[in-house]
Short mmCIF file of C-alpha atoms in Angstrom, two decimals:
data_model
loop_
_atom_site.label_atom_id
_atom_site.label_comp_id
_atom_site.label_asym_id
_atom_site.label_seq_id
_atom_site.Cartn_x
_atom_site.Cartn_y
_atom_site.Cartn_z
CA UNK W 1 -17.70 9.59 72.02
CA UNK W 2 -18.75 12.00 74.76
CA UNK W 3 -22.61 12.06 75.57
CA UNK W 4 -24.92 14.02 77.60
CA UNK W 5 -28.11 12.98 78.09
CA UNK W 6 -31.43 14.93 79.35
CA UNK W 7 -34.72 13.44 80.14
CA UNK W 8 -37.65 14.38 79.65
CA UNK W 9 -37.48 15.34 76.61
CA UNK W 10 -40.30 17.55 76.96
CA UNK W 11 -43.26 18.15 79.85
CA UNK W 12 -46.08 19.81 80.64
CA UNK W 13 -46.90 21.12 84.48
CA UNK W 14 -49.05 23.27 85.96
CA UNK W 15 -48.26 26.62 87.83
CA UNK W 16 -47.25 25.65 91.47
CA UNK W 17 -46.08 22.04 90.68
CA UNK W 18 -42.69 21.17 90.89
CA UNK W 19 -40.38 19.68 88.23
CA UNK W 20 -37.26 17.34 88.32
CA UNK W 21 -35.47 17.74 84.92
CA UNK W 22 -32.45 14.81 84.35
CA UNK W 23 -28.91 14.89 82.96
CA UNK W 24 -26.52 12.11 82.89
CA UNK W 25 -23.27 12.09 80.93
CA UNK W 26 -20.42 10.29 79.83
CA UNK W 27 -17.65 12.50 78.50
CA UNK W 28 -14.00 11.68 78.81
CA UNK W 29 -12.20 14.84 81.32
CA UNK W 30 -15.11 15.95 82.71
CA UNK W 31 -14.33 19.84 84.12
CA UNK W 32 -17.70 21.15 85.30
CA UNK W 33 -21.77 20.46 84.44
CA UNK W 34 -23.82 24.16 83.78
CA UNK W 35 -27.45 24.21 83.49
CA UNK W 36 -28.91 26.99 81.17
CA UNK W 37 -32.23 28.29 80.34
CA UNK W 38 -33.13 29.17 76.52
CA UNK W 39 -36.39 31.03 75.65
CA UNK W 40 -35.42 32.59 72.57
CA UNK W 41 -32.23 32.68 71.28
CA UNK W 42 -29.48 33.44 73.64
CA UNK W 43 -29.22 30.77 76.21
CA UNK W 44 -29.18 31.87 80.20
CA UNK W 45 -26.62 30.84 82.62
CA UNK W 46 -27.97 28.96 85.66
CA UNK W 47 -25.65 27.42 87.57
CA UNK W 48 -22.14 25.81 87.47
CA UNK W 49 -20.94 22.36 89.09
CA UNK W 50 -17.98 21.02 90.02
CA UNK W 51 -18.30 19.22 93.60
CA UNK W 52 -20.66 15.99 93.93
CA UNK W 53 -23.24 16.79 96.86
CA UNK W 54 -23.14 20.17 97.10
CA UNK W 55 -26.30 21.88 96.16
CA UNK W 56 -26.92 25.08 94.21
CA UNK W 57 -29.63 27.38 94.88
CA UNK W 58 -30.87 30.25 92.92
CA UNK W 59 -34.66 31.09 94.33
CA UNK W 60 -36.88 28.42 93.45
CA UNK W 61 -34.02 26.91 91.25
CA UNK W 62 -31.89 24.38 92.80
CA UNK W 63 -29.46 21.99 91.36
CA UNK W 64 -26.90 19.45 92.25
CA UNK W 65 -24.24 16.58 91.08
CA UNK W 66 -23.33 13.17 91.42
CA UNK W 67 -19.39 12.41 89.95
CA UNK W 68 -20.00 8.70 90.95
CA UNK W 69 -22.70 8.24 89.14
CA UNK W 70 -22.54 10.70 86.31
CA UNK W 71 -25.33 12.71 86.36
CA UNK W 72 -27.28 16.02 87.61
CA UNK W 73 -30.48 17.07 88.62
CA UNK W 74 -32.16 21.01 88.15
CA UNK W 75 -35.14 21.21 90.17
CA UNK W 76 -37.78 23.95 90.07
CA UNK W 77 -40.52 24.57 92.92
CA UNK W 78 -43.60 26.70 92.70
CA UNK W 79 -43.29 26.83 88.99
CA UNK W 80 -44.66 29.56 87.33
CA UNK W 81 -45.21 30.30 83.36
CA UNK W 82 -42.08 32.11 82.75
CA UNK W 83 -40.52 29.24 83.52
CA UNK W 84 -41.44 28.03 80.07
CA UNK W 85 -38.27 27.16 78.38
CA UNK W 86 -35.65 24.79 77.29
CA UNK W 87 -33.04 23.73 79.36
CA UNK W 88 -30.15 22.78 78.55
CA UNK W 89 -27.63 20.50 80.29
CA UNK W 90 -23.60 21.02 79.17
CA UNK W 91 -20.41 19.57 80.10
CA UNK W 92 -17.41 21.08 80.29
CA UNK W 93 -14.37 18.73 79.57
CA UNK W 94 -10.88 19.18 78.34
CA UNK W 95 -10.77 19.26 74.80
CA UNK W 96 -7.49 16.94 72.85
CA UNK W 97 -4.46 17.59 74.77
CA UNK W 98 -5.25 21.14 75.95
CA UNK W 99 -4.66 21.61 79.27
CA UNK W 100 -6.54 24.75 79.50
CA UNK W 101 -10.00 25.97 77.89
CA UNK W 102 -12.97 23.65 77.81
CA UNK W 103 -15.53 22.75 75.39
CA UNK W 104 -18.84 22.42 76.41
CA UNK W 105 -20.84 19.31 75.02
CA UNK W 106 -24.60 19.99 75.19
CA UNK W 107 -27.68 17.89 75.93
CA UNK W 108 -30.94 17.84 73.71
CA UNK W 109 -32.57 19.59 76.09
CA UNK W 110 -36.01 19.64 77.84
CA UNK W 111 -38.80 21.22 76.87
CA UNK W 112 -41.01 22.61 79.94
CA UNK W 113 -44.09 24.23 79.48
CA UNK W 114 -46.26 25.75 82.50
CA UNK W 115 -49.47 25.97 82.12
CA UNK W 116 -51.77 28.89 84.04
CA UNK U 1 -22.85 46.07 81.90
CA UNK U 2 -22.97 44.92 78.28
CA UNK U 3 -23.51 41.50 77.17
CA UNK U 4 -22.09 39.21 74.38
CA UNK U 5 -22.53 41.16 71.01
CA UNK U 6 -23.29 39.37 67.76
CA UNK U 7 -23.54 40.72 64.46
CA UNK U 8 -25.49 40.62 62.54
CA UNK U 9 -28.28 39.30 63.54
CA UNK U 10 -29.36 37.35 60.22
CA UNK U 11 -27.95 36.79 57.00
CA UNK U 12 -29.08 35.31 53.60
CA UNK U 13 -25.86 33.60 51.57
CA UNK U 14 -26.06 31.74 48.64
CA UNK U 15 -24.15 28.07 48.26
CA UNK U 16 -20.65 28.57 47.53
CA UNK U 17 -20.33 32.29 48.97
CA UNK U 18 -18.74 32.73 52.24
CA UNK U 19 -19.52 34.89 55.83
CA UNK U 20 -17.99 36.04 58.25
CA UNK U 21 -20.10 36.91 61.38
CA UNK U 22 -18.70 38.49 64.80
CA UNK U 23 -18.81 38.62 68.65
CA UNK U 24 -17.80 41.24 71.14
CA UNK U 25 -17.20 39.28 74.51
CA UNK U 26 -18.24 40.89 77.89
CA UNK U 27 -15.47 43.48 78.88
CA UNK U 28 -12.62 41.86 80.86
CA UNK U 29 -13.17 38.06 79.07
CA UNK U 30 -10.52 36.77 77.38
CA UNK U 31 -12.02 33.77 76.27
CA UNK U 32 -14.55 33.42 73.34
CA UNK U 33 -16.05 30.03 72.39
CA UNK U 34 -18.54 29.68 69.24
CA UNK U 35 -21.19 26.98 68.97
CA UNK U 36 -23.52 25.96 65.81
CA UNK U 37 -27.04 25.21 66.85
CA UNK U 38 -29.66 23.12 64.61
CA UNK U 39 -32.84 21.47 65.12
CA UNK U 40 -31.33 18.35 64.31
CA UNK U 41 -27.87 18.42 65.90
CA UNK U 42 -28.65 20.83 69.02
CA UNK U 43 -25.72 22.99 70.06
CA UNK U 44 -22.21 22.07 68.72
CA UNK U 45 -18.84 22.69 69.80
CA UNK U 46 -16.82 24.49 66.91
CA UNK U 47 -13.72 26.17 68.57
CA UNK U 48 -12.53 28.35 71.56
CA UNK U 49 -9.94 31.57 71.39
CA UNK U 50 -8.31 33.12 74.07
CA UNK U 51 -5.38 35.60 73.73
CA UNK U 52 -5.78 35.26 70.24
CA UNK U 53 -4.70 31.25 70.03
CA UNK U 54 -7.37 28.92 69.02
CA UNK U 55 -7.08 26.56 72.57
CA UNK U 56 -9.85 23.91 71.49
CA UNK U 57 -11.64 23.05 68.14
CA UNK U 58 -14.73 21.06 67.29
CA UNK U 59 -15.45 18.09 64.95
CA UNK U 60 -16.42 20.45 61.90
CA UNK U 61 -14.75 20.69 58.66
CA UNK U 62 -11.87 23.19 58.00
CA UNK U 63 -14.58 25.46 56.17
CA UNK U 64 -14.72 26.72 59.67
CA UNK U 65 -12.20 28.99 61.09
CA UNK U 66 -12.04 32.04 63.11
CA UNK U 67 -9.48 34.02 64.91
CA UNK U 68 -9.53 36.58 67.56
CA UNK U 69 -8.03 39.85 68.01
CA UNK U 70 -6.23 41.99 70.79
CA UNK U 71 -9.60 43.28 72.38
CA UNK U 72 -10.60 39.98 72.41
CA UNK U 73 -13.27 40.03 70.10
CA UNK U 74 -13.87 37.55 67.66
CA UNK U 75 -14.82 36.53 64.12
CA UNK U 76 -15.79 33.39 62.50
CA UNK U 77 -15.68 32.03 58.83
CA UNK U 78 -17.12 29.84 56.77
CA UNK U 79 -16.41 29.58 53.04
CA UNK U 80 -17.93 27.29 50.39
CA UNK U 81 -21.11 27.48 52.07
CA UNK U 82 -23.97 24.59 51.80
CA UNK U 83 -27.23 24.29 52.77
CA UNK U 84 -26.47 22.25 55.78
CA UNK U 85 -24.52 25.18 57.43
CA UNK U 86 -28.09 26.89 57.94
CA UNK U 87 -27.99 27.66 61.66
CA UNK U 88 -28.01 29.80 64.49
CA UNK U 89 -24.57 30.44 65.45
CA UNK U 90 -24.14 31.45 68.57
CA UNK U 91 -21.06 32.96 70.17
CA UNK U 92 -20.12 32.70 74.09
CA UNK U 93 -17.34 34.78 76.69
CA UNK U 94 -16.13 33.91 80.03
CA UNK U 95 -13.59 35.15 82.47
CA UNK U 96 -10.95 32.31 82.71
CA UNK U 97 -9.71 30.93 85.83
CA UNK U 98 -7.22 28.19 85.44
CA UNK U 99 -8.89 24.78 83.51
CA UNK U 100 -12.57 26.41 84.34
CA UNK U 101 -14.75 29.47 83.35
CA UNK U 102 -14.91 31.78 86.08
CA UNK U 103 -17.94 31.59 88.42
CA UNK U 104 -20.90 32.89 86.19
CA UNK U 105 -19.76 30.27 83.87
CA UNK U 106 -19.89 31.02 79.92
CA UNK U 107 -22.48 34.06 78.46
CA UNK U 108 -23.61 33.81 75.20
CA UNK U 109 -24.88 36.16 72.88
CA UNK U 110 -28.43 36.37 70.82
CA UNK U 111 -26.52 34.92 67.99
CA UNK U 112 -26.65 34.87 64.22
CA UNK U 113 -29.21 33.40 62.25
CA UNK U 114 -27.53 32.02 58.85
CA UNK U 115 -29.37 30.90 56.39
CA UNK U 116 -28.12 29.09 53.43
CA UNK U 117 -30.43 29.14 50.04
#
């Protein structure tokens, strides 16, 4: 049964520190990993990854992927109190016998909150 | 440029009625995925459309259908509701290039709150 995994499950940081949130996986046709942000309802896109070892960077966002060893990391510097959120790890795999289109199997998610 | 429509935004159904709730994708995606989030269960796969064929489908029970149309937007139905289908559905687009989304990955939309009484 495909998995994904994120730990924490929920912190609690001060503006200016910097967080490490964790996603590993185990999902059969792995396509690509996406990170999102959700504050309310509609979750936000963040990044996309589909090379091991080759960071993304988005401002104080940055994120990258081991294949090998199934996981991903989304790291956030200088954080700041709208950085409050969940965030969500997904995987995108092949779904049945489809050769095209994906499904995306979601983490838990983590819970940060950034206190002033 | 405009983002992935829901509507509505909330309904009330009784047990045993059915719904139908819809998405408008982004202008120029052809694919439209929809997910079922809970408190217990997180977000769920429940099916993809693109050019109006259903390409992938979730683990839910055939009470769950949908279909898309030429202008790519979609709708979703469940009959013989229960109280377990209380959730915020939430519909995504993307741009498609070959087995992955395009580069800004999948959008989703604010979603529909159901709630089952």
């Amino acid at each position: 049964e495909d998995k994904v995994v994120q730990s924490p499950l929920s912190l609690v940081v001060h503006e200016g520190d910097t967080v490490t949130l964790n996603c590993s996986y185990e999902v059969t046709n792995f396509r690509s990993l996406l990170w999102y942000k959700q504050e309310k309802k509609a979750p936000t896109f963040l990044f996309m990854l589909t090379s091991s070892g080759i960071e993304k960077k988005s401002g104080r966002l940055s994120s990258i992927l081991d294949k090998k060893e199934l996981f991903s990391i989304l790291n956030i510097t200088a954080t700041q109190t709208g950085d409050s959120a969940v965030y969500l790890c997904a995987v995108g795999a092949r779904s049945g016998d489809m050769e095209y289109g994906n499904k995306l199997v979601f983490g838990a998610g983590t819970i940060l909150r950034v206190k002033s | 440029k405009a983002g992935v429509t829901q509507t509505p935004r909330y309904l009330i159904k009784t047990r045993g009625q059915q719904v139908t709730l819809s998405c408008s994708p982004i202008s120029g995606h052809r694919s439209v995925s929809w997910y079922q989030q809970t408190p217990g269960q997180g977000l769920q796969f429940l099916f993809e459309y693109f050019s109006e064929t259903q390409r992938n489908k979730g683990n839910f029970p055939g009470r769950f259908s949908g279909r898309q149309f030429s202008n790519s937007r979609s709708e979703m139905n469940v009959s013989t509701l229960e109280l377990g289908d209380s959730a915020l559905y939430l519909c995504a687009s993307s741009l498609v290039a070959g087995t992955l989304p395009g580069a800004g990955g999948y959008t989703f939309g604010s979603g529909t709150r159901l709630t089952v009484v």
